[in-house]
């Protein structure tokens, strides 16, 4: 149980920007799980790769994600890695396939849609980015928690900036 808790807590610390603490928890979680617990170790490796991406350590993240491209927790860090490498089309393909497969919780779907918006914008695909923003907005409207509302508003603001038409400040303020 301690390893599972460390893995999830490490993810929370990463999201909170407490990277040194996150690294300690995730590294500790890896030592708890022997190699026979491949699925759980893979989850920890994906979280550690996500931390490495936040730290700007792309090559280390790529090494950690090696062989994990079919793991559900690898989708987001892989897509971020592709975007940071200037490969938005590869990120778009990965995200679209994952979203089309379905079965995601709303928060996970919203996070992937937000990343898809970034990939569409990086690829210059403004109509496709608009579709992803509309899908995020629809998803957020079915929720009472503010997380998805914030993600959708941020995505709308980014789209406004890319389109150059309307003022993005309202969306960013929201």
CSV table of N, CA and C in Angstrom, one decimal:
chain,number,residue,atom,x,y,z
A,1,UNK,N,0.8,-1.2,0.0
A,1,UNK,CA,0.0,0.0,0.0
A,1,UNK,C,0.9,1.3,0.0
A,2,UNK,N,2.0,1.2,0.7
A,2,UNK,CA,2.9,2.4,0.8
A,2,UNK,C,3.4,2.8,-0.5
A,3,UNK,N,3.7,1.9,-1.4
A,3,UNK,CA,4.2,2.2,-2.8
A,3,UNK,C,3.1,2.9,-3.6
A,4,UNK,N,1.9,2.4,-3.5
A,4,UNK,CA,0.8,3.0,-4.2
A,4,UNK,C,0.6,4.4,-3.8
A,5,UNK,N,0.6,4.6,-2.4
A,5,UNK,CA,0.3,6.0,-1.9
A,5,UNK,C,1.5,6.9,-2.3
A,6,UNK,N,2.7,6.4,-2.3
A,6,UNK,CA,3.8,7.2,-2.7
A,6,UNK,C,3.7,7.6,-4.2
A,7,UNK,N,3.3,6.7,-5.0
A,7,UNK,CA,3.1,7.0,-6.5
A,7,UNK,C,2.1,8.1,-6.7
A,8,UNK,N,0.9,8.0,-6.0
A,8,UNK,CA,-0.1,9.0,-6.2
A,8,UNK,C,0.3,10.3,-5.6
A,9,UNK,N,0.9,10.2,-4.4
A,9,UNK,CA,1.3,11.5,-3.7
A,9,UNK,C,2.4,12.2,-4.6
A,10,UNK,N,3.3,11.4,-5.2
A,10,UNK,CA,4.3,12.0,-6.1
A,10,UNK,C,3.7,12.7,-7.2
A,11,UNK,N,2.6,12.2,-7.8
A,11,UNK,CA,1.9,12.8,-8.9
A,11,UNK,C,1.2,14.2,-8.4
A,12,UNK,N,0.7,14.1,-7.2
A,12,UNK,CA,0.1,15.4,-6.6
A,12,UNK,C,1.2,16.4,-6.4
A,13,UNK,N,2.3,16.0,-5.8
A,13,UNK,CA,3.4,16.9,-5.6
A,13,UNK,C,3.9,17.5,-6.9
A,14,UNK,N,4.0,16.7,-7.9
A,14,UNK,CA,4.4,17.2,-9.2
A,14,UNK,C,3.5,18.3,-9.7
A,15,UNK,N,2.2,18.0,-9.6
A,15,UNK,CA,1.2,19.0,-10.1
A,15,UNK,C,1.3,20.3,-9.3
A,16,UNK,N,1.6,20.2,-8.0
A,16,UNK,CA,1.7,21.3,-7.1
A,16,UNK,C,3.1,22.1,-7.3
A,17,UNK,N,4.0,21.5,-8.1
A,17,UNK,CA,5.2,22.2,-8.3
A,17,UNK,C,6.3,21.9,-7.3
A,18,UNK,N,6.0,20.9,-6.4
A,18,UNK,CA,7.0,20.6,-5.3
A,18,UNK,C,7.8,19.4,-5.8
A,19,UNK,N,8.7,19.7,-6.8
A,19,UNK,CA,9.4,18.7,-7.6
A,19,UNK,C,10.4,17.9,-6.8
A,20,UNK,N,11.1,18.5,-5.9
A,20,UNK,CA,12.1,17.7,-5.1
A,20,UNK,C,11.4,16.7,-4.3
A,21,UNK,N,10.3,17.1,-3.6
A,21,UNK,CA,9.5,16.1,-2.8
A,21,UNK,C,8.9,15.1,-3.7
A,22,UNK,N,8.4,15.5,-4.9
A,22,UNK,CA,7.8,14.5,-5.8
A,22,UNK,C,8.8,13.5,-6.3
A,23,UNK,N,10.0,13.9,-6.6
A,23,UNK,CA,11.0,13.0,-7.0
A,23,UNK,C,11.4,12.0,-5.9
A,24,UNK,N,11.4,12.5,-4.7
A,24,UNK,CA,11.7,11.6,-3.5
A,24,UNK,C,10.6,10.5,-3.4
A,25,UNK,N,9.4,10.9,-3.5
A,25,UNK,CA,8.3,10.0,-3.3
A,25,UNK,C,8.2,9.0,-4.5
A,26,UNK,N,8.4,9.5,-5.7
A,26,UNK,CA,8.3,8.6,-6.9
A,26,UNK,C,9.5,7.6,-6.9
A,27,UNK,N,10.7,8.1,-6.6
A,27,UNK,CA,11.9,7.2,-6.5
A,27,UNK,C,11.7,6.2,-5.4
A,28,UNK,N,11.1,6.6,-4.3
A,28,UNK,CA,10.9,5.6,-3.2
A,28,UNK,C,9.8,4.6,-3.6
A,29,UNK,N,8.8,5.0,-4.4
A,29,UNK,CA,7.8,4.1,-4.8
A,29,UNK,C,8.4,3.1,-5.8
A,30,UNK,N,9.3,3.4,-6.6
A,30,UNK,CA,10.0,2.5,-7.5
A,30,UNK,C,10.7,1.4,-6.7
A,31,UNK,N,11.3,1.8,-5.6
A,31,UNK,CA,12.0,0.8,-4.8
A,31,UNK,C,11.1,-0.2,-4.1
A,32,UNK,N,9.9,0.2,-3.9
A,32,UNK,CA,8.9,-0.7,-3.2
A,32,UNK,C,8.4,-1.8,-4.1
A,33,UNK,N,8.3,-1.5,-5.3
A,33,UNK,CA,7.7,-2.5,-6.3
A,33,UNK,C,8.8,-3.3,-7.0
A,34,UNK,N,8.8,-4.6,-6.7
A,34,UNK,CA,9.8,-5.4,-7.5
A,34,UNK,C,9.4,-5.5,-9.0
A,35,UNK,N,10.3,-6.0,-9.8
A,35,UNK,CA,10.0,-6.0,-11.2
A,35,UNK,C,8.7,-6.8,-11.6
A,36,UNK,N,8.3,-7.7,-10.7
A,36,UNK,CA,7.1,-8.5,-11.1
A,36,UNK,C,5.8,-7.7,-11.1
A,37,UNK,N,5.9,-6.5,-10.5
A,37,UNK,CA,4.7,-5.6,-10.5
A,37,UNK,C,4.9,-4.6,-11.6
A,38,UNK,N,4.9,-5.1,-12.8
A,38,UNK,CA,5.2,-4.3,-14.0
A,38,UNK,C,4.2,-3.2,-14.2
A,39,UNK,N,2.9,-3.5,-14.1
A,39,UNK,CA,1.9,-2.5,-14.3
A,39,UNK,C,2.0,-1.3,-13.4
A,40,UNK,N,2.3,-1.6,-12.1
A,40,UNK,CA,2.4,-0.5,-11.1
A,40,UNK,C,3.7,0.2,-11.3
A,41,UNK,N,4.7,-0.5,-11.6
A,41,UNK,CA,6.0,0.2,-11.8
A,41,UNK,C,5.9,1.1,-13.0
A,42,UNK,N,5.1,0.7,-14.0
A,42,UNK,CA,5.0,1.5,-15.2
A,42,UNK,C,4.2,2.8,-14.9
A,43,UNK,N,3.2,2.7,-14.0
A,43,UNK,CA,2.5,3.9,-13.6
A,43,UNK,C,3.5,4.9,-12.9
A,44,UNK,N,4.3,4.4,-12.0
A,44,UNK,CA,5.3,5.2,-11.4
A,44,UNK,C,6.3,5.8,-12.4
A,45,UNK,N,6.7,5.0,-13.3
A,45,UNK,CA,7.7,5.5,-14.3
A,45,UNK,C,7.0,6.6,-15.2
A,46,UNK,N,5.7,6.5,-15.5
A,46,UNK,CA,5.0,7.5,-16.2
A,46,UNK,C,5.0,8.8,-15.4
A,47,UNK,N,4.7,8.7,-14.1
A,47,UNK,CA,4.6,9.9,-13.3
A,47,UNK,C,6.0,10.5,-13.1
A,48,UNK,N,7.0,9.7,-13.0
A,48,UNK,CA,8.4,10.2,-13.0
A,48,UNK,C,8.8,10.9,-14.3
A,49,UNK,N,8.4,10.4,-15.4
A,49,UNK,CA,8.6,11.0,-16.7
A,49,UNK,C,7.9,12.3,-16.8
A,50,UNK,N,6.7,12.4,-16.3
A,50,UNK,CA,6.0,13.7,-16.3
A,50,UNK,C,6.7,14.7,-15.5
A,51,UNK,N,7.3,14.3,-14.3
A,51,UNK,CA,8.1,15.2,-13.5
A,51,UNK,C,9.3,15.7,-14.3
A,52,UNK,N,10.0,14.8,-15.0
A,52,UNK,CA,11.1,15.1,-15.8
A,52,UNK,C,10.8,16.1,-16.9
A,53,UNK,N,9.6,16.0,-17.5
A,53,UNK,CA,9.2,16.9,-18.5
A,53,UNK,C,9.0,18.3,-17.9
A,54,UNK,N,8.4,18.4,-16.7
A,54,UNK,CA,8.2,19.7,-16.0
A,54,UNK,C,9.6,20.3,-15.7
A,55,UNK,N,10.6,19.4,-15.5
A,55,UNK,CA,11.9,19.9,-15.2
A,55,UNK,C,12.7,20.2,-16.4
A,56,UNK,N,12.2,20.0,-17.6
A,56,UNK,CA,12.9,20.2,-18.8
A,56,UNK,C,13.9,19.2,-19.2
A,57,UNK,N,13.8,18.0,-18.6
A,57,UNK,CA,14.7,16.9,-18.8
A,57,UNK,C,14.1,15.9,-19.8
A,58,UNK,N,14.0,16.3,-21.1
A,58,UNK,CA,13.3,15.5,-22.1
A,58,UNK,C,13.9,14.2,-22.3
A,59,UNK,N,15.2,14.1,-22.4
A,59,UNK,CA,15.9,12.8,-22.7
A,59,UNK,C,15.7,11.8,-21.6
A,60,UNK,N,15.7,12.3,-20.4
A,60,UNK,CA,15.4,11.4,-19.3
A,60,UNK,C,14.0,10.9,-19.3
A,61,UNK,N,13.1,11.8,-19.6
A,61,UNK,CA,11.7,11.4,-19.7
A,61,UNK,C,11.5,10.4,-20.8
A,62,UNK,N,12.1,10.6,-21.9
A,62,UNK,CA,12.0,9.6,-23.1
A,62,UNK,C,12.5,8.3,-22.6
A,63,UNK,N,13.6,8.2,-21.9
A,63,UNK,CA,14.2,6.9,-21.4
A,63,UNK,C,13.2,6.2,-20.5
A,64,UNK,N,12.6,7.0,-19.6
A,64,UNK,CA,11.6,6.4,-18.7
A,64,UNK,C,10.4,5.9,-19.4
A,65,UNK,N,10.0,6.6,-20.5
A,65,UNK,CA,8.8,6.2,-21.2
A,65,UNK,C,9.1,5.1,-22.2
A,66,UNK,N,10.3,4.7,-22.4
A,66,UNK,CA,10.7,3.7,-23.4
A,66,UNK,C,9.9,2.4,-23.1
A,67,UNK,N,9.2,1.9,-24.1
A,67,UNK,CA,8.5,0.6,-24.0
A,67,UNK,C,7.1,0.8,-23.3
A,68,UNK,N,6.8,2.0,-22.9
A,68,UNK,CA,5.5,2.2,-22.2
A,68,UNK,C,4.4,2.8,-23.1
A,69,UNK,N,4.6,2.9,-24.4
A,69,UNK,CA,3.7,3.6,-25.3
A,69,UNK,C,2.3,3.0,-25.3
A,70,UNK,N,2.1,1.8,-24.8
A,70,UNK,CA,0.8,1.2,-24.7
A,70,UNK,C,0.1,1.4,-23.3
A,71,UNK,N,0.9,1.9,-22.4
A,71,UNK,CA,0.3,2.1,-21.0
A,71,UNK,C,-0.5,3.3,-20.9
A,72,UNK,N,-1.7,3.2,-20.3
A,72,UNK,CA,-2.7,4.3,-20.3
A,72,UNK,C,-2.1,5.6,-19.6
A,73,UNK,N,-1.2,5.4,-18.7
A,73,UNK,CA,-0.7,6.6,-18.0
A,73,UNK,C,0.4,7.3,-18.8
A,74,UNK,N,0.8,6.7,-19.9
A,74,UNK,CA,1.9,7.2,-20.7
A,74,UNK,C,1.4,8.2,-21.7
A,75,UNK,N,0.1,8.3,-22.0
A,75,UNK,CA,-0.4,9.1,-23.1
A,75,UNK,C,0.0,10.6,-22.9
A,76,UNK,N,-0.4,11.1,-21.7
A,76,UNK,CA,-0.1,12.5,-21.5
A,76,UNK,C,1.4,12.9,-21.6
A,77,UNK,N,2.2,12.2,-20.8
A,77,UNK,CA,3.7,12.6,-20.9
A,77,UNK,C,4.2,12.4,-22.3
A,78,UNK,N,3.8,11.3,-23.0
A,78,UNK,CA,4.3,11.1,-24.4
A,78,UNK,C,3.9,12.3,-25.3
A,79,UNK,N,2.6,12.7,-25.2
A,79,UNK,CA,2.1,13.8,-26.0
A,79,UNK,C,2.9,15.1,-25.7
A,80,UNK,N,3.1,15.4,-24.4
A,80,UNK,CA,3.8,16.6,-24.0
A,80,UNK,C,5.3,16.5,-24.6
A,81,UNK,N,5.9,15.3,-24.5
A,81,UNK,CA,7.2,15.1,-25.0
A,81,UNK,C,7.3,15.4,-26.5
A,82,UNK,N,6.3,14.9,-27.3
A,82,UNK,CA,6.2,15.2,-28.7
A,82,UNK,C,6.1,16.6,-29.0
A,83,UNK,N,5.2,17.3,-28.2
A,83,UNK,CA,5.0,18.8,-28.4
A,83,UNK,C,6.3,19.5,-28.2
A,84,UNK,N,7.0,19.2,-27.1
A,84,UNK,CA,8.3,19.8,-26.7
A,84,UNK,C,9.4,19.6,-27.8
A,85,UNK,N,9.3,18.4,-28.5
A,85,UNK,CA,10.2,18.1,-29.5
A,85,UNK,C,9.9,18.7,-30.9
A,86,UNK,N,8.7,19.4,-30.9
A,86,UNK,CA,8.3,20.0,-32.2
A,86,UNK,C,7.6,19.1,-33.1
A,87,UNK,N,6.9,18.1,-32.5
A,87,UNK,CA,6.2,17.0,-33.3
A,87,UNK,C,4.7,17.1,-33.0
A,88,UNK,N,4.0,18.2,-33.3
A,88,UNK,CA,2.6,18.3,-32.9
A,88,UNK,C,1.7,17.2,-33.6
A,89,UNK,N,2.1,16.8,-34.8
A,89,UNK,CA,1.3,15.9,-35.5
A,89,UNK,C,1.3,14.5,-34.8
A,90,UNK,N,2.4,14.1,-34.3
A,90,UNK,CA,2.5,12.9,-33.6
A,90,UNK,C,1.7,12.9,-32.3
A,91,UNK,N,1.8,14.1,-31.6
A,91,UNK,CA,1.0,14.3,-30.4
A,91,UNK,C,-0.5,14.2,-30.7
A,92,UNK,N,-0.9,14.9,-31.8
A,92,UNK,CA,-2.3,14.9,-32.2
A,92,UNK,C,-2.8,13.5,-32.4
A,93,UNK,N,-2.0,12.7,-33.1
A,93,UNK,CA,-2.4,11.4,-33.5
A,93,UNK,C,-2.6,10.5,-32.2
A,94,UNK,N,-1.7,10.6,-31.3
A,94,UNK,CA,-1.8,9.9,-30.1
A,94,UNK,C,-3.0,10.3,-29.2
A,95,UNK,N,-3.2,11.6,-29.1
A,95,UNK,CA,-4.3,12.1,-28.3
A,95,UNK,C,-5.6,11.7,-28.9
A,96,UNK,N,-5.7,11.9,-30.2
A,96,UNK,CA,-7.0,11.6,-30.9
A,96,UNK,C,-7.4,10.1,-30.8
A,97,UNK,N,-6.4,9.2,-31.0
A,97,UNK,CA,-6.6,7.8,-30.8
A,97,UNK,C,-7.1,7.5,-29.4
A,98,UNK,N,-6.5,8.1,-28.5
A,98,UNK,CA,-6.8,7.8,-27.1
A,98,UNK,C,-8.2,8.3,-26.8
A,99,UNK,N,-8.5,9.5,-27.2
A,99,UNK,CA,-9.9,10.1,-26.9
A,99,UNK,C,-10.9,9.3,-27.7
A,100,UNK,N,-10.7,8.9,-28.9
A,100,UNK,CA,-11.6,8.1,-29.7
A,100,UNK,C,-11.9,6.7,-29.0
A,101,UNK,N,-11.0,6.2,-28.4
A,101,UNK,CA,-11.2,4.9,-27.7
A,101,UNK,C,-12.2,5.0,-26.6
A,102,UNK,N,-12.3,6.2,-26.0
A,102,UNK,CA,-13.3,6.4,-24.9
A,102,UNK,C,-12.9,5.7,-23.6
A,103,UNK,N,-13.9,5.7,-22.7
A,103,UNK,CA,-13.7,5.0,-21.4
A,103,UNK,C,-12.9,5.9,-20.4
A,104,UNK,N,-12.7,7.1,-20.7
A,104,UNK,CA,-12.0,8.0,-19.8
A,104,UNK,C,-12.9,8.7,-18.8
A,105,UNK,N,-12.4,8.9,-17.6
A,105,UNK,CA,-13.1,9.7,-16.6
A,105,UNK,C,-13.1,11.2,-17.2
A,106,UNK,N,-14.1,12.0,-16.8
A,106,UNK,CA,-14.2,13.3,-17.3
A,106,UNK,C,-12.9,14.2,-17.1
A,107,UNK,N,-12.3,14.1,-15.9
A,107,UNK,CA,-11.1,14.9,-15.6
A,107,UNK,C,-10.0,14.5,-16.6
A,108,UNK,N,-9.8,13.2,-16.8
A,108,UNK,CA,-8.8,12.7,-17.7
A,108,UNK,C,-9.0,13.1,-19.1
A,109,UNK,N,-10.3,13.0,-19.5
A,109,UNK,CA,-10.7,13.4,-20.9
A,109,UNK,C,-10.4,14.9,-21.1
A,110,UNK,N,-10.8,15.7,-20.1
A,110,UNK,CA,-10.6,17.1,-20.2
A,110,UNK,C,-9.1,17.5,-20.3
A,111,UNK,N,-8.3,16.8,-19.5
A,111,UNK,CA,-6.8,17.1,-19.5
A,111,UNK,C,-6.2,16.7,-20.9
A,112,UNK,N,-6.7,15.6,-21.5
A,112,UNK,CA,-6.2,15.2,-22.8
A,112,UNK,C,-6.7,16.2,-23.9
A,113,UNK,N,-8.0,16.6,-23.7
A,113,UNK,CA,-8.5,17.6,-24.7
A,113,UNK,C,-7.7,18.9,-24.6
A,114,UNK,N,-7.4,19.3,-23.4
A,114,UNK,CA,-6.6,20.6,-23.3
A,114,UNK,C,-5.3,20.4,-24.0
A,115,UNK,N,-4.6,19.3,-23.9
A,115,UNK,CA,-3.4,19.0,-24.5
A,115,UNK,C,-3.6,18.9,-26.0
A,116,UNK,N,-4.7,18.4,-26.5
A,116,UNK,CA,-5.0,18.3,-27.9
A,116,UNK,C,-5.2,19.7,-28.5
A,117,UNK,N,-5.8,20.6,-27.7
A,117,UNK,CA,-5.9,22.0,-28.2
A,117,UNK,C,-4.5,22.5,-28.4
A,118,UNK,N,-3.6,22.3,-27.5
A,118,UNK,CA,-2.2,22.8,-27.7
A,118,UNK,C,-1.6,22.2,-28.9
A,119,UNK,N,-1.8,20.9,-29.1
A,119,UNK,CA,-1.2,20.2,-30.3
A,119,UNK,C,-1.8,20.7,-31.6
A,120,UNK,N,-3.1,21.0,-31.6
A,120,UNK,CA,-3.8,21.5,-32.8
A,120,UNK,C,-3.2,22.9,-33.1
A,121,UNK,N,-3.1,23.7,-32.1
A,121,UNK,CA,-2.6,25.1,-32.3
A,121,UNK,C,-1.2,25.0,-32.8
A,122,UNK,N,-0.4,24.2,-32.2
A,122,UNK,CA,1.1,24.1,-32.6
A,122,UNK,C,1.2,23.6,-34.1
A,123,UNK,N,0.2,22.8,-34.5
A,123,UNK,CA,0.2,22.3,-35.9
A,123,UNK,C,-0.5,23.3,-36.8
A,124,UNK,N,-1.0,24.4,-36.3
A,124,UNK,CA,-1.7,25.4,-37.1
A,124,UNK,C,-3.1,25.0,-37.6
A,125,UNK,N,-3.7,24.0,-36.9
A,125,UNK,CA,-5.0,23.5,-37.3
A,125,UNK,C,-6.1,24.2,-36.4
A,126,UNK,N,-6.4,25.4,-36.7
A,126,UNK,CA,-7.3,26.2,-35.9
A,126,UNK,C,-8.7,25.6,-35.9
A,127,UNK,N,-9.3,25.2,-37.0
A,127,UNK,CA,-10.6,24.6,-37.0
A,127,UNK,C,-10.7,23.3,-36.1
A,128,UNK,N,-9.7,22.5,-36.1
A,128,UNK,CA,-9.6,21.3,-35.2
A,128,UNK,C,-9.4,21.7,-33.8
A,129,UNK,N,-8.7,22.8,-33.5
A,129,UNK,CA,-8.5,23.3,-32.2
A,129,UNK,C,-9.9,23.8,-31.7
A,130,UNK,N,-10.6,24.5,-32.5
A,130,UNK,CA,-12.0,25.0,-32.2
A,130,UNK,C,-12.9,23.8,-31.8
A,131,UNK,N,-12.8,22.7,-32.5
A,131,UNK,CA,-13.6,21.5,-32.2
A,131,UNK,C,-13.3,21.0,-30.8
A,132,UNK,N,-12.0,20.9,-30.5
A,132,UNK,CA,-11.5,20.4,-29.2
A,132,UNK,C,-12.0,21.3,-28.1
A,133,UNK,N,-11.9,22.6,-28.4
A,133,UNK,CA,-12.3,23.6,-27.3
A,133,UNK,C,-13.8,23.5,-27.1
A,134,UNK,N,-14.6,23.3,-28.2
A,134,UNK,CA,-16.1,23.1,-28.0
A,134,UNK,C,-16.4,21.8,-27.2
A,135,UNK,N,-15.6,20.8,-27.5
A,135,UNK,CA,-15.8,19.5,-26.8
A,135,UNK,C,-15.5,19.7,-25.3
A,136,UNK,N,-14.4,20.4,-25.0
A,136,UNK,CA,-14.0,20.7,-23.6
A,136,UNK,C,-15.1,21.5,-22.9
A,137,UNK,N,-15.6,22.5,-23.6
A,137,UNK,CA,-16.6,23.3,-23.0
A,137,UNK,C,-17.9,22.5,-22.7
A,138,UNK,N,-18.3,21.7,-23.6
A,138,UNK,CA,-19.4,20.8,-23.4
A,138,UNK,C,-19.2,19.9,-22.2
A,139,UNK,N,-18.0,19.3,-22.1
A,139,UNK,CA,-17.7,18.4,-21.0
A,139,UNK,C,-17.7,19.2,-19.7
A,140,UNK,N,-17.2,20.4,-19.7
A,140,UNK,CA,-17.1,21.2,-18.5
A,140,UNK,C,-18.5,21.6,-18.0
A,141,UNK,N,-19.4,21.8,-18.9
A,141,UNK,CA,-20.8,22.2,-18.6
A,141,UNK,C,-21.5,21.1,-17.8
A,142,UNK,N,-21.1,19.9,-18.0
A,142,UNK,CA,-21.7,18.8,-17.3
A,142,UNK,C,-21.2,18.6,-15.9
A,143,UNK,N,-20.2,19.4,-15.5
A,143,UNK,CA,-19.5,19.3,-14.2
A,143,UNK,C,-19.8,20.4,-13.3
A,144,UNK,N,-19.8,20.1,-12.0
A,144,UNK,CA,-19.9,21.2,-11.0
A,144,UNK,C,-18.6,21.7,-10.5
A,145,UNK,N,-17.5,20.8,-10.6
A,145,UNK,CA,-16.2,21.1,-10.1
A,145,UNK,C,-15.5,22.1,-11.1
A,146,UNK,N,-14.7,23.0,-10.5
A,146,UNK,CA,-14.2,24.1,-11.3
A,146,UNK,C,-13.0,23.7,-12.2
A,147,UNK,N,-12.4,22.5,-12.0
A,147,UNK,CA,-11.2,22.1,-12.8
A,147,UNK,C,-11.4,22.1,-14.3
A,148,UNK,N,-12.5,21.5,-14.8
A,148,UNK,CA,-12.7,21.4,-16.2
A,148,UNK,C,-13.1,22.8,-16.7
A,149,UNK,N,-13.8,23.5,-15.9
A,149,UNK,CA,-14.2,24.9,-16.4
A,149,UNK,C,-13.0,25.7,-16.6
A,150,UNK,N,-12.0,25.6,-15.7
A,150,UNK,CA,-10.8,26.3,-15.9
A,150,UNK,C,-10.0,25.9,-17.1
A,151,UNK,N,-9.9,24.6,-17.3
A,151,UNK,CA,-9.2,24.1,-18.5
A,151,UNK,C,-9.8,24.6,-19.8
A,152,UNK,N,-11.1,24.5,-19.8
A,152,UNK,CA,-11.9,24.9,-21.0
A,152,UNK,C,-11.7,26.4,-21.3
A,153,UNK,N,-11.7,27.2,-20.2
A,153,UNK,CA,-11.5,28.7,-20.3
A,153,UNK,C,-10.1,29.0,-20.8
A,154,UNK,N,-9.1,28.3,-20.3
A,154,UNK,CA,-7.8,28.5,-20.7
A,154,UNK,C,-7.6,28.1,-22.2
A,155,UNK,N,-8.2,27.0,-22.6
A,155,UNK,CA,-8.1,26.6,-24.0
A,155,UNK,C,-8.8,27.6,-24.9
A,156,UNK,N,-10.0,28.2,-24.5
A,156,UNK,CA,-10.6,29.2,-25.3
A,156,UNK,C,-9.7,30.4,-25.4
A,157,UNK,N,-9.1,30.8,-24.3
A,157,UNK,CA,-8.2,32.0,-24.4
A,157,UNK,C,-7.0,31.7,-25.3
A,158,UNK,N,-6.4,30.5,-25.3
A,158,UNK,CA,-5.3,30.2,-26.3
A,158,UNK,C,-5.8,30.3,-27.7
A,159,UNK,N,-7.0,29.8,-27.9
A,159,UNK,CA,-7.6,29.8,-29.3
A,159,UNK,C,-7.8,31.3,-29.7
A,160,UNK,N,-8.3,32.1,-28.8
A,160,UNK,CA,-8.5,33.5,-29.2
A,160,UNK,C,-7.2,34.2,-29.6
A,161,UNK,N,-6.1,33.9,-28.8
A,161,UNK,CA,-4.8,34.4,-29.2
A,161,UNK,C,-4.4,33.9,-30.6
A,162,UNK,N,-4.6,32.6,-30.8
A,162,UNK,CA,-4.1,32.1,-32.1
A,162,UNK,C,-4.9,32.6,-33.3
A,163,UNK,N,-6.3,32.8,-33.1
A,163,UNK,CA,-7.1,33.3,-34.1
A,163,UNK,C,-6.9,34.8,-34.3
A,164,UNK,N,-6.5,35.5,-33.3
A,164,UNK,CA,-6.3,37.0,-33.4
A,164,UNK,C,-7.5,37.8,-33.5
A,165,UNK,N,-8.7,37.3,-33.3
A,165,UNK,CA,-9.9,38.0,-33.4
A,165,UNK,C,-10.4,38.6,-32.1
A,166,UNK,N,-11.0,37.8,-31.3
A,166,UNK,CA,-11.6,38.3,-30.1
A,166,UNK,C,-10.6,38.4,-29.0
A,167,UNK,N,-10.9,39.2,-27.9
A,167,UNK,CA,-10.0,39.4,-26.8
A,167,UNK,C,-10.0,38.2,-25.9
A,168,UNK,N,-8.8,37.6,-25.6
A,168,UNK,CA,-8.7,36.4,-24.8
A,168,UNK,C,-8.8,36.7,-23.3
A,169,UNK,N,-8.8,38.0,-22.9
A,169,UNK,CA,-8.7,38.3,-21.5
A,169,UNK,C,-9.9,37.8,-20.7
A,170,UNK,N,-11.1,37.8,-21.3
A,170,UNK,CA,-12.2,37.2,-20.6
A,170,UNK,C,-12.0,35.8,-20.3
A,171,UNK,N,-11.6,35.0,-21.3
A,171,UNK,CA,-11.4,33.6,-21.0
A,171,UNK,C,-10.3,33.4,-20.0
A,172,UNK,N,-9.2,34.1,-20.1
A,172,UNK,CA,-8.1,33.9,-19.2
A,172,UNK,C,-8.5,34.3,-17.7
A,173,UNK,N,-9.3,35.4,-17.6
A,173,UNK,CA,-9.8,35.8,-16.3
A,173,UNK,C,-10.7,34.7,-15.7
A,174,UNK,N,-11.6,34.1,-16.6
A,174,UNK,CA,-12.5,33.0,-16.1
A,174,UNK,C,-11.6,31.9,-15.6
